CSV table of N, CA, C and O and ligand atoms in Angstrom, one decimal:
chain,number,residue,atom,x,y,z
A,1,MET,N,0.9,-1.2,0.0
A,1,MET,CA,0.0,0.0,0.0
A,1,MET,C,0.8,1.3,-0.1
A,1,MET,O,1.9,1.3,0.6
A,2,LYS,N,0.5,2.1,-0.9
A,2,LYS,CA,1.3,3.5,-0.9
A,2,LYS,C,1.0,4.3,0.5
A,2,LYS,O,-0.2,4.2,1.0
A,3,GLN,N,2.0,5.1,0.8
A,3,GLN,CA,1.8,6.0,1.9
A,3,GLN,C,2.4,7.3,1.6
A,3,GLN,O,3.4,7.6,0.7
A,4,VAL,N,2.0,8.3,2.4
A,4,VAL,CA,2.5,9.7,2.2
A,4,VAL,C,2.8,10.1,3.7
A,4,VAL,O,2.0,9.9,4.6
A,5,THR,N,3.9,10.9,3.9
A,5,THR,CA,4.3,11.5,5.2
A,5,THR,C,3.6,12.7,5.4
A,5,THR,O,3.7,13.6,4.5
A,6,ALA,N,2.8,12.9,6.5
A,6,ALA,CA,2.2,14.1,6.7
A,6,ALA,C,2.5,14.5,8.1
A,6,ALA,O,2.6,13.8,9.1
A,7,ARG,N,2.4,15.9,8.4
A,7,ARG,CA,2.6,16.4,9.7
A,7,ARG,C,1.4,16.9,10.2
A,7,ARG,O,0.6,17.8,9.6
A,8,CYS,N,1.0,16.5,11.4
A,8,CYS,CA,-0.2,17.1,12.0
A,8,CYS,C,0.0,18.6,12.4
A,8,CYS,O,1.0,18.9,13.0
A,9,ILE,N,-1.0,19.4,12.0
A,9,ILE,CA,-0.7,20.8,12.4
A,9,ILE,C,-1.1,21.1,13.8
A,9,ILE,O,-0.7,22.1,14.3
A,10,MET,N,-1.6,20.1,14.5
A,10,MET,CA,-2.0,20.4,15.9
A,10,MET,C,-1.0,19.9,16.9
A,10,MET,O,-0.4,20.6,17.8
A,11,CYS,N,-0.5,18.6,16.8
A,11,CYS,CA,0.5,18.0,17.7
A,11,CYS,C,1.9,18.1,17.0
A,11,CYS,O,2.9,17.9,17.7
A,12,GLY,N,2.0,18.2,15.8
A,12,GLY,CA,3.3,18.4,15.2
A,12,GLY,C,4.0,17.2,14.8
A,12,GLY,O,5.3,17.0,14.4
A,13,LYS,N,3.3,15.9,15.1
A,13,LYS,CA,4.0,14.7,14.8
A,13,LYS,C,3.8,14.3,13.4
A,13,LYS,O,2.8,14.8,12.7
A,14,THR,N,4.7,13.6,12.8
A,14,THR,CA,4.5,13.1,11.6
A,14,THR,C,4.0,11.7,11.4
A,14,THR,O,4.2,10.9,12.4
A,15,TYR,N,3.2,11.6,10.5
A,15,TYR,CA,2.4,10.4,10.5
A,15,TYR,C,2.5,9.8,8.9
A,15,TYR,O,2.6,10.4,8.1
A,16,ASP,N,2.7,8.4,8.8
A,16,ASP,CA,2.4,7.9,7.5
A,16,ASP,C,1.0,7.7,7.3
A,16,ASP,O,0.3,6.8,8.0
A,17,VAL,N,0.6,8.5,6.2
A,17,VAL,CA,-1.0,8.3,5.8
A,17,VAL,C,-1.0,7.3,4.7
A,17,VAL,O,-0.4,7.5,3.7
A,18,ALA,N,-1.8,6.2,4.9
A,18,ALA,CA,-1.9,5.2,3.9
A,18,ALA,C,-2.9,5.6,2.9
A,18,ALA,O,-3.7,6.5,3.0
A,19,GLU,N,-2.8,4.9,1.7
A,19,GLU,CA,-3.6,5.2,0.6
A,19,GLU,C,-5.1,5.2,0.9
A,19,GLU,O,-5.8,5.9,0.1
A,20,ASP,N,-5.5,4.4,1.8
A,20,ASP,CA,-7.1,4.3,2.1
A,20,ASP,C,-7.6,5.4,3.0
A,20,ASP,O,-8.6,5.3,3.3
A,21,HIS,N,-6.7,6.3,3.5
A,21,HIS,CA,-7.0,7.2,4.3
A,21,HIS,C,-7.9,8.4,3.6
A,21,HIS,O,-7.4,8.8,2.5
A,22,LYS,N,-8.9,8.9,4.2
A,22,LYS,CA,-9.5,10.0,3.5
A,22,LYS,C,-8.8,11.2,3.1
A,22,LYS,O,-9.2,11.9,2.2
A,23,ASP,N,-7.7,11.5,3.8
A,23,ASP,CA,-6.9,12.8,3.4
A,23,ASP,C,-5.8,12.3,2.4
A,23,ASP,O,-5.1,13.3,2.0
A,24,TYR,N,-5.7,11.1,2.0
A,24,TYR,CA,-4.5,10.8,1.3
A,24,TYR,C,-4.5,11.4,-0.1
A,24,TYR,O,-3.4,12.1,-0.4
A,25,PRO,N,-5.5,11.6,-0.8
A,25,PRO,CA,-5.5,12.3,-2.2
A,25,PRO,C,-5.2,13.7,-2.0
A,25,PRO,O,-4.4,14.2,-2.7
A,26,LYS,N,-5.5,14.4,-1.0
A,26,LYS,CA,-5.4,15.8,-0.7
A,26,LYS,C,-4.0,16.0,-0.4
A,26,LYS,O,-3.2,17.0,-0.9
A,27,LEU,N,-3.3,15.1,0.3
A,27,LEU,CA,-2.0,15.2,0.8
A,27,LEU,C,-0.9,15.0,-0.4
A,27,LEU,O,0.1,15.4,-0.5
A,28,VAL,N,-1.4,14.0,-1.2
A,28,VAL,CA,-0.5,13.8,-2.4
A,28,VAL,C,-0.5,15.0,-3.4
A,28,VAL,O,0.5,15.4,-4.0
A,29,GLN,N,-1.7,15.6,-3.5
A,29,GLN,CA,-1.9,16.7,-4.4
A,29,GLN,C,-1.0,17.9,-3.9
A,29,GLN,O,-0.4,18.5,-4.8
A,30,SER,N,-1.0,18.2,-2.6
A,30,SER,CA,-0.4,19.3,-2.1
A,30,SER,C,0.4,19.0,-0.8
A,30,SER,O,-0.2,18.5,0.1
A,31,LYS,N,1.7,19.4,-0.9
A,31,LYS,CA,2.5,19.2,0.2
A,31,LYS,C,2.2,20.2,1.3
A,31,LYS,O,2.4,20.0,2.6
A,32,ASP,N,1.4,21.1,1.0
A,32,ASP,CA,1.0,22.2,2.1
A,32,ASP,C,-0.4,21.8,2.6
A,32,ASP,O,-0.9,22.6,3.3
A,33,ALA,N,-1.0,20.7,2.2
A,33,ALA,CA,-2.4,20.4,2.7
A,33,ALA,C,-2.3,20.2,4.2
A,33,ALA,O,-1.4,19.7,4.7
A,34,VAL,N,-3.5,20.7,4.8
A,34,VAL,CA,-3.5,20.6,6.2
A,34,VAL,C,-4.0,19.2,6.6
A,34,VAL,O,-4.8,18.7,6.1
A,35,PHE,N,-3.1,18.7,7.5
A,35,PHE,CA,-3.4,17.4,8.0
A,35,PHE,C,-3.7,17.4,9.5
A,35,PHE,O,-2.7,18.0,10.3
A,36,VAL,N,-4.7,17.0,10.1
A,36,VAL,CA,-4.9,16.7,11.5
A,36,VAL,C,-4.9,15.2,11.7
A,36,VAL,O,-5.8,14.5,11.1
A,37,CYS,N,-4.1,14.7,12.6
A,37,CYS,CA,-4.2,13.3,12.8
A,37,CYS,C,-5.5,12.7,13.6
A,37,CYS,O,-6.1,13.6,14.1
A,38,ASP,N,-5.6,11.5,13.6
A,38,ASP,CA,-6.9,11.1,14.0
A,38,ASP,C,-7.0,11.4,15.6
A,38,ASP,O,-8.2,11.6,16.1
A,39,ARG,N,-6.0,11.3,16.3
A,39,ARG,CA,-6.0,11.7,17.8
A,39,ARG,C,-6.4,12.9,18.0
A,39,ARG,O,-7.3,13.4,18.8
A,40,CYS,N,-5.8,14.0,17.2
A,40,CYS,CA,-6.3,15.5,17.4
A,40,CYS,C,-7.6,15.7,16.8
A,40,CYS,O,-8.4,16.4,17.5
A,41,ASN,N,-8.0,15.0,15.8
A,41,ASN,CA,-9.3,15.0,15.3
A,41,ASN,C,-10.3,14.6,16.3
A,41,ASN,O,-11.4,15.4,16.5
A,42,TYR,N,-10.1,13.6,17.0
A,42,TYR,CA,-10.9,13.0,18.1
A,42,TYR,C,-11.1,14.1,19.2
A,42,TYR,O,-12.1,14.4,19.6
A,43,LYS,N,-9.8,14.7,19.6
A,43,LYS,CA,-9.8,15.6,20.7
A,43,LYS,C,-10.7,16.9,20.3
A,43,LYS,O,-11.4,17.3,21.2
A,44,VAL,N,-10.5,17.3,19.1
A,44,VAL,CA,-11.3,18.5,18.7
A,44,VAL,C,-12.8,18.3,18.6
A,44,VAL,O,-13.5,19.1,19.2
A,45,ARG,N,-13.2,17.1,18.2
A,45,ARG,CA,-14.4,16.8,18.1
A,45,ARG,C,-15.0,16.6,19.5
A,45,ARG,O,-16.2,17.1,19.8
A,46,TYR,N,-14.4,16.0,20.4
A,46,TYR,CA,-14.8,15.7,21.7
A,46,TYR,C,-15.0,17.1,22.6
A,46,TYR,O,-15.9,17.3,23.1
A,47,GLU,N,-14.0,18.1,22.2
A,47,GLU,CA,-14.0,19.3,23.0
A,47,GLU,C,-15.1,20.2,22.5
A,47,GLU,O,-15.8,20.8,23.2
A,48,SER,N,-15.5,20.1,21.2
A,48,SER,CA,-16.6,21.0,20.7
A,48,SER,C,-17.9,20.5,21.2
A,48,SER,O,-18.8,21.3,21.4
A,49,GLU,N,-17.9,19.1,21.2
A,49,GLU,CA,-19.2,18.6,21.8
A,49,GLU,C,-19.3,18.9,23.3
A,49,GLU,O,-20.5,19.2,23.8
A,50,GLU,N,-18.3,19.0,24.0
A,50,GLU,CA,-18.4,19.3,25.5
A,50,GLU,C,-18.9,20.8,25.6
A,50,GLU,O,-19.6,21.1,26.5
A,51,GLU,N,-18.4,21.7,24.6
A,51,GLU,CA,-18.8,23.0,24.6
A,51,GLU,C,-20.2,23.2,24.4
A,51,GLU,O,-20.8,24.2,24.9
A,52,GLN,N,-20.8,22.4,23.6
A,52,GLN,CA,-22.2,22.6,23.3
A,52,GLN,C,-23.2,22.1,24.5
A,52,GLN,O,-24.3,22.4,24.5
A,53,LYS,N,-22.5,21.3,25.3
A,53,LYS,CA,-23.4,20.7,26.6
A,53,LYS,C,-23.6,22.1,27.4
A,53,LYS,O,-22.8,23.0,27.6
A,54,PRO,N,-24.8,22.1,28.0
A,54,PRO,CA,-25.0,23.2,28.9
A,54,PRO,C,-24.2,23.0,30.1
A,54,PRO,O,-23.9,21.9,30.6
A,55,LYS,N,-23.7,24.2,30.6
A,55,LYS,CA,-22.8,24.1,31.8
A,55,LYS,C,-23.6,23.9,33.2
A,55,LYS,O,-24.7,24.4,33.3
A,56,LYS,N,-23.1,23.0,33.9
A,56,LYS,CA,-23.8,22.6,35.2
A,56,LYS,C,-23.7,24.0,36.1
A,56,LYS,O,-22.7,24.5,36.3
A,57,PRO,N,-24.9,24.2,36.7
A,57,PRO,CA,-24.9,25.4,37.6
A,57,PRO,C,-24.1,24.9,39.0
A,57,PRO,O,-24.2,23.9,39.4
A,58,MET,N,-23.4,25.9,39.4
A,58,MET,CA,-22.5,25.6,40.7
A,58,MET,C,-23.4,25.5,41.8
A,58,MET,O,-24.5,26.2,42.1
B,1,LIG,ZN1,-2.1,15.3,16.0
């Protein structure tokens, strides 16, 4: 399977993105394509969901 090396804009780690990854075509087309790793993706999604929840009254 083909791979491309991409750097996560959030944690700065480099990852080997495999051909079947949704971002692969984008990363191959442009070296400047924005890549967010699965871990950071999950974190962002989790945090935005947390923000949408009503805050508990003290
Ligand atoms: Zn990351």
